[in-house]
Coordinates of N, CA and C in Angstrom, one line a residue:
Chain F
D1 N -3.8 33.1 18.4 CA -3.3 31.9 17.8 C -4.4 31.3 16.8
G2 N -4.2 31.4 15.5 CA -5.2 30.9 14.6 C -5.3 29.4 14.5
G3 N -6.5 28.9 14.3 CA -6.6 27.5 14.2 C -8.0 27.0 14.3
I4 N -8.1 25.7 14.5 CA -9.4 25.0 14.6 C -9.5 24.3 16.0
T5 N -10.4 24.6 16.8 CA -10.5 24.1 18.1 C -11.7 23.1 18.2
Q6 N -11.5 21.9 18.6 CA -12.5 20.9 18.8 C -12.7 20.6 20.3
S7 N -13.9 20.5 20.8 CA -14.1 20.2 22.2 C -15.4 19.3 22.3
P8 N -15.4 18.4 23.3 CA -14.3 18.1 24.2 C -13.3 17.1 23.4
K9 N -12.2 16.8 24.1 CA -11.3 15.8 23.5 C -11.8 14.4 23.6
Y10 N -12.5 14.1 24.7 CA -13.1 12.8 24.9 C -14.6 13.0 25.3
L11 N -15.5 12.1 24.8 CA -16.9 12.2 25.1 C -17.5 10.8 25.2
F12 N -18.4 10.7 26.2 CA -19.0 9.4 26.4 C -20.5 9.6 26.2
R13 N -21.1 8.7 25.5 CA -22.6 8.8 25.2 C -23.3 7.6 25.8
K14 N -24.4 7.8 26.4 CA -25.2 6.7 26.9 C -26.2 6.4 25.9
E15 N -26.8 5.2 26.0 CA -27.8 4.7 25.0 C -29.0 5.7 25.0
G16 N -29.4 6.0 23.7 CA -30.5 6.9 23.5 C -30.3 8.3 23.7
Q17 N -29.0 8.7 23.9 CA -28.7 10.1 24.2 C -28.1 10.8 22.9
N18 N -28.5 12.0 22.8 CA -27.9 12.9 21.7 C -26.7 13.6 22.4
V19 N -25.6 13.7 21.6 CA -24.4 14.5 22.1 C -24.0 15.4 21.0
T20 N -23.4 16.6 21.4 CA -23.0 17.6 20.4 C -21.5 17.8 20.5
L21 N -20.8 17.7 19.4 CA -19.4 18.0 19.3 C -19.2 19.4 18.8
S22 N -18.3 20.1 19.4 CA -18.0 21.5 19.1 C -16.8 21.7 18.1
C23 N -17.0 22.6 17.1 CA -15.9 22.9 16.2 C -15.9 24.4 16.0
E24 N -14.8 25.1 16.4 CA -14.7 26.5 16.2 C -13.4 26.8 15.4
Q25 N -13.5 27.8 14.5 CA -12.3 28.2 13.7 C -12.2 29.7 13.7
N26 N -11.0 30.2 13.8 CA -10.8 31.7 13.8 C -9.9 32.0 12.6
L27 N -10.0 31.2 11.5 CA -9.2 31.4 10.3 C -9.9 32.2 9.2
N28 N -11.2 32.6 9.6 CA -12.0 33.3 8.6 C -12.3 32.4 7.3
H29 N -12.3 31.1 7.5 CA -12.6 30.2 6.4 C -14.1 30.1 6.2
D30 N -14.5 30.1 4.9 CA -15.9 29.9 4.5 C -16.4 28.5 4.7
A31 N -15.6 27.5 4.3 CA -16.1 26.1 4.3 C -15.6 25.4 5.5
M32 N -16.5 24.5 6.0 CA -16.2 23.6 7.1 C -16.7 22.2 6.9
Y33 N -16.1 21.3 7.5 CA -16.3 19.8 7.2 C -16.3 19.0 8.5
W34 N -17.0 17.9 8.5 CA -16.9 16.9 9.6 C -16.6 15.6 9.0
Y35 N -15.6 14.9 9.6 CA -15.2 13.6 9.1 C -15.2 12.6 10.3
R36 N -15.4 11.3 10.0 CA -15.4 10.3 11.0 C -14.2 9.3 10.6
Q37 N -13.5 8.9 11.7 CA -12.4 7.9 11.4 C -12.6 6.7 12.4
D38 N -12.7 5.5 11.8 CA -12.7 4.3 12.5 C -11.3 3.7 12.6
P39 N -11.1 2.8 13.6 CA -9.7 2.3 13.8 C -9.2 1.6 12.5
G40 N -8.0 2.0 12.2 CA -7.3 1.4 11.0 C -7.8 1.9 9.7
Q41 N -8.7 2.9 9.7 CA -9.3 3.3 8.4 C -8.9 4.8 8.1
G42 N -9.2 5.2 6.9 CA -9.1 6.6 6.6 C -10.4 7.3 7.0
L43 N -10.4 8.6 6.7 CA -11.6 9.5 7.2 C -12.7 9.4 6.2
R44 N -13.9 9.5 6.6 CA -15.1 9.6 5.8 C -15.9 10.8 6.1
L45 N -16.4 11.4 5.0 CA -17.1 12.7 5.2 C -18.5 12.5 5.7
I46 N -18.9 13.3 6.7 CA -20.2 13.2 7.3 C -21.1 14.4 6.7
Y47 N -20.7 15.6 7.0 CA -21.4 16.8 6.5 C -20.4 17.8 6.1
Y48 N -20.8 18.8 5.3 CA -19.9 19.9 5.0 C -20.8 21.2 4.8
S49 N -20.2 22.3 4.9 CA -20.9 23.6 4.8 C -20.0 24.5 4.0
Q50 N -20.6 25.1 2.9 CA -19.9 26.0 2.1 C -19.9 27.4 2.6
I51 N -21.0 27.7 3.3 CA -21.2 29.1 3.8 C -22.2 29.1 4.9
V52 N -22.4 30.2 5.6 CA -23.3 30.3 6.8 C -24.7 29.9 6.3
N53 N -25.4 29.2 7.1 CA -26.8 28.8 6.9 C -27.0 27.8 5.7
D54 N -25.9 27.2 5.3 CA -26.0 26.2 4.3 C -25.1 25.0 4.7
F55 N -25.6 23.8 4.5 CA -24.8 22.6 4.7 C -25.4 21.5 3.8
Q56 N -24.5 20.5 3.6 CA -24.8 19.4 2.7 C -24.4 18.1 3.3
K57 N -25.1 17.0 3.0 CA -24.8 15.7 3.5 C -23.6 15.2 2.7
G58 N -22.7 14.5 3.5 CA -21.6 13.8 2.9 C -21.9 12.3 2.7
D59 N -20.9 11.5 2.7 CA -21.1 10.0 2.4 C -21.8 9.2 3.5
I60 N -21.7 9.7 4.8 CA -22.3 8.9 5.9 C -23.1 9.8 6.8
A61 N -24.0 10.6 6.3 CA -24.8 11.5 7.2 C -25.8 10.9 8.1
E62 N -26.3 9.7 7.8 CA -27.4 9.1 8.6 C -27.0 9.1 10.1
G63 N -27.9 9.6 10.9 CA -27.7 9.6 12.4 C -27.0 10.8 12.9
Y64 N -26.7 11.7 12.0 CA -26.0 13.0 12.4 C -26.8 14.2 12.0
S65 N -26.5 15.3 12.7 CA -27.1 16.6 12.2 C -26.1 17.7 12.5
V66 N -26.2 18.8 11.8 CA -25.3 19.9 11.9 C -26.1 21.2 11.8
S67 N -25.4 22.3 12.2 CA -26.0 23.6 12.0 C -24.8 24.6 11.7
R68 N -25.1 25.7 11.0 CA -24.0 26.6 10.6 C -24.7 28.0 10.8
E69 N -24.8 28.5 12.0 CA -25.4 29.8 12.3 C -24.4 30.9 12.3
K70 N -23.2 30.5 12.5 CA -22.1 31.5 12.5 C -20.9 31.0 11.6
K71 N -20.2 31.9 11.0 CA -19.1 31.5 10.1 C -18.1 30.7 10.9
E72 N -17.8 31.0 12.1 CA -16.7 30.3 12.8 C -17.1 29.0 13.5
S73 N -18.4 28.7 13.5 CA -18.8 27.5 14.3 C -19.6 26.5 13.5
F74 N -19.3 25.2 13.7 CA -20.0 24.2 12.9 C -20.2 23.0 13.8
P75 N -21.1 23.0 14.7 CA -21.3 21.9 15.7 C -22.0 20.6 15.0
L76 N -21.5 19.5 15.5 CA -22.1 18.2 15.0 C -22.8 17.5 16.1
T77 N -24.1 17.1 15.9 CA -24.8 16.3 16.9 C -24.9 14.9 16.4
V78 N -24.5 14.0 17.3 CA -24.6 12.6 17.1 C -25.9 12.1 17.7
T79 N -26.9 11.8 17.0 CA -28.2 11.5 17.5 C -28.3 10.0 17.9
S80 N -29.4 9.7 18.6 CA -29.6 8.3 19.1 C -29.8 7.4 17.9
A81 N -30.1 7.9 16.7 CA -30.3 7.1 15.5 C -29.0 6.6 15.0
Q82 N -27.9 7.1 15.4 CA -26.6 6.6 15.0 C -26.2 5.4 15.8
K83 N -26.3 4.2 15.3 CA -26.2 3.0 16.1 C -24.8 2.6 16.4
N84 N -23.9 3.1 15.7 CA -22.5 2.8 15.9 C -21.6 4.0 16.0
P85 N -21.8 4.9 17.1 CA -21.2 6.2 17.1 C -19.7 6.2 17.6
T86 N -19.2 5.1 18.1 CA -17.9 5.1 18.6 C -16.9 5.3 17.5
A87 N -16.1 6.4 17.6 CA -15.2 6.7 16.5 C -14.4 8.0 16.9
F88 N -13.5 8.4 16.1 CA -12.7 9.6 16.2 C -13.3 10.6 15.2
Y89 N -13.7 11.8 15.7 CA -14.4 12.7 14.8 C -13.5 13.9 14.6
L90 N -13.3 14.3 13.4 CA -12.4 15.4 13.0 C -13.1 16.5 12.2
C91 N -12.9 17.7 12.6 CA -13.5 18.9 11.9 C -12.4 19.5 11.1
A92 N -12.7 20.0 9.9 CA -11.8 20.7 9.1 C -12.4 22.0 8.5
S93 N -11.5 22.8 8.0 CA -12.0 24.0 7.3 C -11.1 24.4 6.1
S94 N -11.6 25.1 5.2 CA -10.8 25.6 4.0 C -11.3 27.0 3.7
I95 N -10.5 27.8 3.0 CA -10.9 29.2 2.7 C -12.1 29.1 1.9
S96 N -12.2 28.2 0.9 CA -13.3 28.2 0.0 C -13.6 26.7 -0.4
L97 N -14.8 26.4 -0.7 CA -15.1 25.1 -1.3 C -15.1 25.1 -2.8
V98 N -15.5 26.3 -3.4 CA -15.7 26.4 -4.8 C -14.3 26.6 -5.5
D99 N -13.5 27.5 -5.0 CA -12.3 27.9 -5.6 C -11.2 26.8 -5.3
R100 N -10.8 26.0 -6.3 CA -10.0 24.9 -6.1 C -8.6 25.3 -5.6
A101 N -8.2 26.5 -5.9 CA -6.9 26.9 -5.3 C -7.0 27.2 -3.9
K102 N -8.1 27.4 -3.3 CA -8.3 27.7 -1.9 C -9.0 26.7 -1.2
N103 N -8.9 25.4 -1.7 CA -9.7 24.3 -1.1 C -8.8 23.5 -0.1
I104 N -7.6 24.0 0.2 CA -6.7 23.2 1.1 C -7.4 23.1 2.5
Q105 N -7.6 21.8 3.0 CA -8.3 21.6 4.2 C -7.3 21.5 5.4
Y106 N -7.6 22.1 6.5 CA -6.9 22.1 7.7 C -7.7 21.5 8.8
F107 N -7.1 20.6 9.7 CA -7.9 19.9 10.6 C -7.7 20.3 12.1
G108 N -8.7 20.1 12.9 CA -8.6 20.2 14.3 C -8.0 18.9 14.9
A109 N -7.9 18.9 16.3 CA -7.3 17.8 17.0 C -8.2 16.6 17.2
G110 N -9.5 16.8 17.0 CA -10.4 15.7 17.0 C -11.1 15.5 18.4
T111 N -12.2 14.7 18.4 CA -12.9 14.3 19.5 C -13.1 12.8 19.5
R112 N -12.8 12.1 20.5 CA -13.0 10.7 20.6 C -14.3 10.4 21.3
L113 N -15.2 9.8 20.6 CA -16.6 9.5 21.2 C -16.7 8.0 21.5
S114 N -17.1 7.7 22.7 CA -17.3 6.3 23.1 C -18.7 6.1 23.6
V115 N -19.3 4.9 23.5 CA -20.6 4.6 24.0 C -20.5 3.8 25.3
L116 N -21.2 4.3 26.4 CA -21.1 3.6 27.6 C -22.1 2.4 27.6
Chain J
G1 N -18.1 6.7 -6.5 CA -17.2 7.8 -6.2 C -15.8 7.4 -6.5
I2 N -14.9 8.4 -6.3 CA -13.5 8.2 -6.6 C -12.9 7.2 -5.6
Q3 N -12.0 6.4 -6.0 CA -11.3 5.4 -5.2 C -9.8 5.8 -5.0
V4 N -9.3 5.6 -3.7 CA -8.0 6.0 -3.4 C -7.3 4.8 -2.7
E5 N -6.2 4.3 -3.3 CA -5.5 3.2 -2.8 C -4.0 3.6 -2.4
Q6 N -3.6 3.3 -1.2 CA -2.3 3.6 -0.7 C -1.5 2.3 -0.5
S7 N -0.2 2.4 -0.8 CA 0.7 1.3 -0.6 C 2.1 1.8 -0.2
P8 N 2.8 0.9 0.6 CA 2.3 -0.3 1.2 C 1.4 0.1 2.4
P9 N 0.7 -0.9 2.9 CA -0.2 -0.6 4.1 C 0.7 -0.4 5.4
D10 N 1.8 -1.1 5.5 CA 2.7 -1.0 6.6 C 4.1 -1.0 6.1
L11 N 5.0 -0.3 6.9 CA 6.4 -0.2 6.5 C 7.2 0.0 7.7
I12 N 8.2 -0.9 7.9 CA 9.1 -0.8 9.1 C 10.5 -0.5 8.6
L13 N 11.1 0.5 9.0 CA 12.4 0.9 8.6 C 13.3 1.3 9.8
Q14 N 14.6 1.2 9.5 CA 15.6 1.7 10.5 C 15.8 3.2 10.3
E15 N 16.2 3.8 11.4 CA 16.5 5.2 11.3 C 17.5 5.5 10.3
G16 N 17.3 6.6 9.5 CA 18.3 6.9 8.5 C 17.9 6.4 7.1
A17 N 17.0 5.5 7.0 CA 16.6 4.9 5.7 C 15.7 5.9 5.0
N18 N 15.6 5.6 3.6 CA 14.7 6.4 2.8 C 13.4 5.6 2.5
S19 N 12.3 6.2 2.2 CA 11.1 5.5 1.9 C 10.3 6.2 0.8
T20 N 9.5 5.4 0.1 CA 8.6 6.0 -0.9 C 7.2 5.4 -0.7
L21 N 6.2 6.3 -0.5 CA 4.8 5.9 -0.3 C 4.0 6.3 -1.5
R22 N 3.1 5.4 -1.9 CA 2.4 5.6 -3.2 C 0.9 5.8 -2.9
C23 N 0.3 6.6 -3.8 CA -1.2 6.8 -3.7 C -1.7 6.8 -5.1
N24 N -2.6 5.8 -5.4 CA -3.3 5.7 -6.7 C -4.7 6.2 -6.6
F25 N -5.2 6.9 -7.5 CA -6.6 7.3 -7.5 C -7.3 7.1 -8.9
S26 N -8.6 6.9 -8.8 CA -9.3 6.3 -9.9 C -9.9 7.3 -10.9
D27 N -9.8 8.7 -10.6 CA -10.4 9.7 -11.5 C -9.6 10.9 -11.4
S28 N -9.9 11.9 -12.3 CA -9.1 13.1 -12.2 C -9.5 13.9 -10.9
V29 N -8.5 14.6 -10.4 CA -8.6 15.3 -9.1 C -8.3 16.8 -9.3
N30 N -8.9 17.6 -8.4 CA -8.6 19.0 -8.4 C -7.9 19.4 -7.1
N31 N -7.8 18.4 -6.2 CA -7.1 18.6 -4.9 C -6.5 17.3 -4.5
L32 N -5.2 17.3 -4.1 CA -4.6 16.1 -3.5 C -3.7 16.6 -2.3
Q33 N -4.0 16.1 -1.2 CA -3.2 16.5 0.0 C -2.6 15.2 0.6
W34 N -1.4 15.4 1.2 CA -0.7 14.4 2.0 C -0.8 14.9 3.4
F35 N -1.1 13.9 4.4 CA -1.1 14.2 5.8 C -0.3 13.2 6.6
H36 N 0.2 13.6 7.7 CA 0.8 12.7 8.7 C -0.1 12.8 9.9
Q37 N -0.6 11.6 10.3 CA -1.4 11.5 11.6 C -0.5 11.1 12.7
N38 N -0.3 11.9 13.7 CA 0.6 11.6 14.8 C -0.1 10.7 15.8
P39 N 0.6 10.1 16.8 CA 0.0 9.2 17.7 C -1.2 9.7 18.5
W40 N -1.4 11.0 18.6 CA -2.5 11.6 19.3 C -3.7 11.9 18.4
G41 N -3.5 11.5 17.1 CA -4.6 11.6 16.1 C -4.6 12.9 15.3
Q42 N -3.8 13.9 15.6 CA -3.7 15.1 14.9 C -3.3 14.9 13.5
L43 N -4.0 15.4 12.5 CA -3.6 15.4 11.1 C -2.8 16.6 10.8
I44 N -1.6 16.4 10.3 CA -0.7 17.5 10.0 C -0.5 17.6 8.5
N45 N -0.8 18.7 8.0 CA -0.7 18.9 6.5 C 0.8 18.8 6.1
L46 N 1.1 18.0 5.1 CA 2.4 17.9 4.6 C 2.5 18.6 3.2
F47 N 1.6 18.3 2.3 CA 1.7 18.9 1.0 C 0.3 19.0 0.4
Y48 N 0.1 20.1 -0.3 CA -1.1 20.3 -1.2 C -0.5 20.1 -2.6
I49 N -0.8 19.0 -3.4 CA 0.0 18.8 -4.6 C -0.9 18.1 -5.6
P50 N -1.9 18.8 -6.2 CA -2.7 18.2 -7.3 C -2.0 17.8 -8.5
S51 N -0.8 18.4 -8.7 CA 0.1 18.1 -9.8 C 1.5 18.6 -9.5
G52 N 2.5 18.1 -10.2 CA 3.9 18.6 -10.0 C 4.6 18.0 -8.9
T53 N 5.7 18.7 -8.5 CA 6.6 18.3 -7.5 C 6.9 19.4 -6.5
K54 N 6.9 19.0 -5.2 CA 7.3 20.0 -4.1 C 8.2 19.3 -3.2
Q55 N 9.0 20.1 -2.5 CA 9.9 19.6 -1.5 C 9.8 20.5 -0.2
N56 N 9.9 19.8 0.9 CA 10.0 20.6 2.2 C 10.9 19.8 3.1
G57 N 12.1 20.2 3.2 CA 13.1 19.6 4.0 C 13.4 18.2 3.5
R58 N 13.2 17.2 4.4 CA 13.5 15.8 4.1 C 12.4 15.1 3.3
L59 N 11.2 15.9 3.2 CA 10.1 15.3 2.5 C 9.9 16.0 1.2
S60 N 9.5 15.1 0.2 CA 9.1 15.7 -1.1 C 8.0 14.8 -1.6
A61 N 7.2 15.4 -2.6 CA 6.1 14.7 -3.2 C 6.0 15.0 -4.6
T62 N 5.5 14.1 -5.4 CA 5.3 14.2 -6.8 C 3.9 13.7 -7.2
T63 N 3.1 14.4 -7.9 CA 1.9 13.9 -8.4 C 1.9 14.0 -10.0
V64 N 1.6 12.8 -10.6 CA 1.5 12.7 -12.0 C 0.0 12.6 -12.3
A65 N -0.7 13.7 -12.5 CA -2.2 13.7 -12.6 C -2.7 12.9 -13.8
T66 N -1.9 12.9 -14.9 CA -2.4 12.2 -16.1 C -2.3 10.7 -15.9
E67 N -1.5 10.2 -15.0 CA -1.4 8.8 -14.7 C -2.0 8.4 -13.4
R68 N -2.6 9.4 -12.7 CA -3.4 9.2 -11.5 C -2.6 8.5 -10.4
Y69 N -1.5 9.1 -10.0 CA -0.8 8.6 -8.9 C 0.0 9.8 -8.3
S70 N 0.3 9.6 -7.0 CA 1.2 10.5 -6.3 C 2.2 9.7 -5.4
L71 N 3.3 10.3 -5.2 CA 4.4 9.6 -4.4 C 4.9 10.6 -3.3
L72 N 5.0 10.1 -2.1 CA 5.6 10.8 -1.0 C 7.0 10.2 -0.7
Y73 N 8.0 11.0 -0.7 CA 9.4 10.5 -0.4 C 9.8 11.1 1.0
I74 N 10.3 10.2 1.8 CA 10.9 10.6 3.1 C 12.3 10.1 3.1
S75 N 13.2 11.1 3.2 CA 14.7 10.7 3.2 C 15.2 10.8 4.7
S76 N 16.3 10.1 4.9 CA 17.0 10.1 6.2 C 16.0 10.0 7.4
S77 N 15.1 9.0 7.4 CA 14.0 8.9 8.4 C 14.5 9.0 9.8
Q78 N 13.6 9.7 10.6 CA 13.8 9.8 12.0 C 12.7 9.1 12.8
T79 N 12.9 8.8 14.0 CA 11.8 8.1 14.8 C 10.6 9.0 14.9
T80 N 10.7 10.3 14.8 CA 9.6 11.2 14.9 C 8.7 11.2 13.6
D81 N 9.3 10.5 12.6 CA 8.5 10.3 11.3 C 7.5 9.2 11.4
S82 N 7.5 8.4 12.5 CA 6.6 7.3 12.7 C 5.2 7.9 12.7
G83 N 4.2 7.0 12.3 CA 2.8 7.4 12.3 C 2.1 6.9 11.0
V84 N 1.0 7.4 10.8 CA 0.2 7.0 9.6 C 0.2 8.2 8.6
Y85 N 0.5 7.9 7.4 CA 0.5 8.9 6.3 C -0.7 8.6 5.4
F86 N -1.5 9.7 5.2 CA -2.7 9.6 4.4 C -2.6 10.4 3.2
C87 N -3.1 9.9 2.1 CA -3.3 10.6 0.9 C -4.8 10.9 0.8
A88 N -5.2 12.1 0.4 CA -6.6 12.4 0.3 C -6.8 13.3 -1.0
V89 N -7.9 13.0 -1.7 CA -8.1 13.7 -3.0 C -9.6 14.2 -3.0
R90 N -9.7 15.2 -3.8 CA -11.1 15.7 -4.1 C -11.2 15.6 -5.7
G91 N -12.3 14.8 -6.0 CA -12.5 14.6 -7.4 C -13.7 13.7 -7.6
G92 N -14.0 13.4 -8.9 CA -15.2 12.6 -9.2 C -16.5 13.3 -8.8
G93 N -16.5 14.6 -8.7 CA -17.8 15.3 -8.4 C -18.0 15.5 -7.0
A94 N -17.1 15.0 -6.1 CA -17.4 15.1 -4.7 C -16.9 16.5 -4.2
D95 N -17.4 17.0 -3.1 CA -17.0 18.2 -2.5 C -16.1 18.1 -1.3
G96 N -16.0 17.0 -0.7 CA -15.1 16.8 0.4 C -13.9 16.0 -0.1
L97 N -13.0 15.7 0.8 CA -11.9 14.8 0.5 C -12.2 13.4 0.7
T98 N -11.7 12.5 -0.2 CA -11.8 11.1 -0.1 C -10.4 10.6 0.3
F99 N -10.3 9.9 1.4 CA -9.1 9.4 2.0 C -8.8 8.0 1.6
G100 N -7.4 7.7 1.4 CA -7.0 6.3 1.4 C -7.0 5.7 2.8
K101 N -6.6 4.4 2.9 CA -6.6 3.8 4.2 C -5.3 4.1 5.0
G102 N -4.3 4.7 4.3 CA -3.1 5.1 5.0 C -2.0 4.1 4.9
T103 N -0.7 4.6 5.1 CA 0.5 3.8 5.3 C 1.0 4.0 6.7
H104 N 1.0 2.9 7.4 CA 1.5 2.9 8.8 C 3.0 2.7 8.8
L105 N 3.7 3.8 9.1 CA 5.2 3.8 9.1 C 5.8 3.7 10.5
I106 N 6.7 2.8 10.7 CA 7.4 2.7 12.0 C 8.9 2.8 11.7
I107 N 9.5 3.8 12.3 CA 10.9 4.0 12.2 C 11.6 3.6 13.5
Q108 N 12.4 2.6 13.4 CA 13.1 2.0 14.6 C 14.5 2.6 14.8
P109 N 14.8 2.9 16.1 CA 16.1 3.5 16.3 C 17.3 2.6 16.0

């Protein structure tokens, strides 16, 4: 079954703790993205990756880090420097970032992060 | 960066009614997508429509790129159409999608 899998569905973070959200895709897509959604708001771009071993900051990258060691995986770490981490986090992928005809983004089911 | 405005913010309709959701954007775009976010938070792709008109069952969408707006039409609404509808665009030099704040649609039986 092709798609984007995010885990866990729910995650709780203690003060001063780093936590990592998983995103895996088996669509053979080159580009992957992380977005954050706050209540009643649209999504905002945190980081994106055009290809393996490459990633770029989005609009709200402070307090977050990513890696792209494998094409199918793009984990997001929420560090202790992120002072307001409570949000819904969504991962997306597209065939390509450069080719506009192949830039349709598909989303995973999301991870809800709360601070204890 | 590019700005995206959606209207109306909230819409309450009876089952069977038709609705039109609007998305205005501030710059030229090379990607425009409409999504439906269900109560569990899943974003469901409805249309990829940077220009032109498309139809899929009871839903259709039109984007007039030269005038910088897109419309999503829902006909014969059903309770399962309830949720938040987002318009998202790529443009203004950005590499990711910029989302509007959404239209919260409630279909009452």
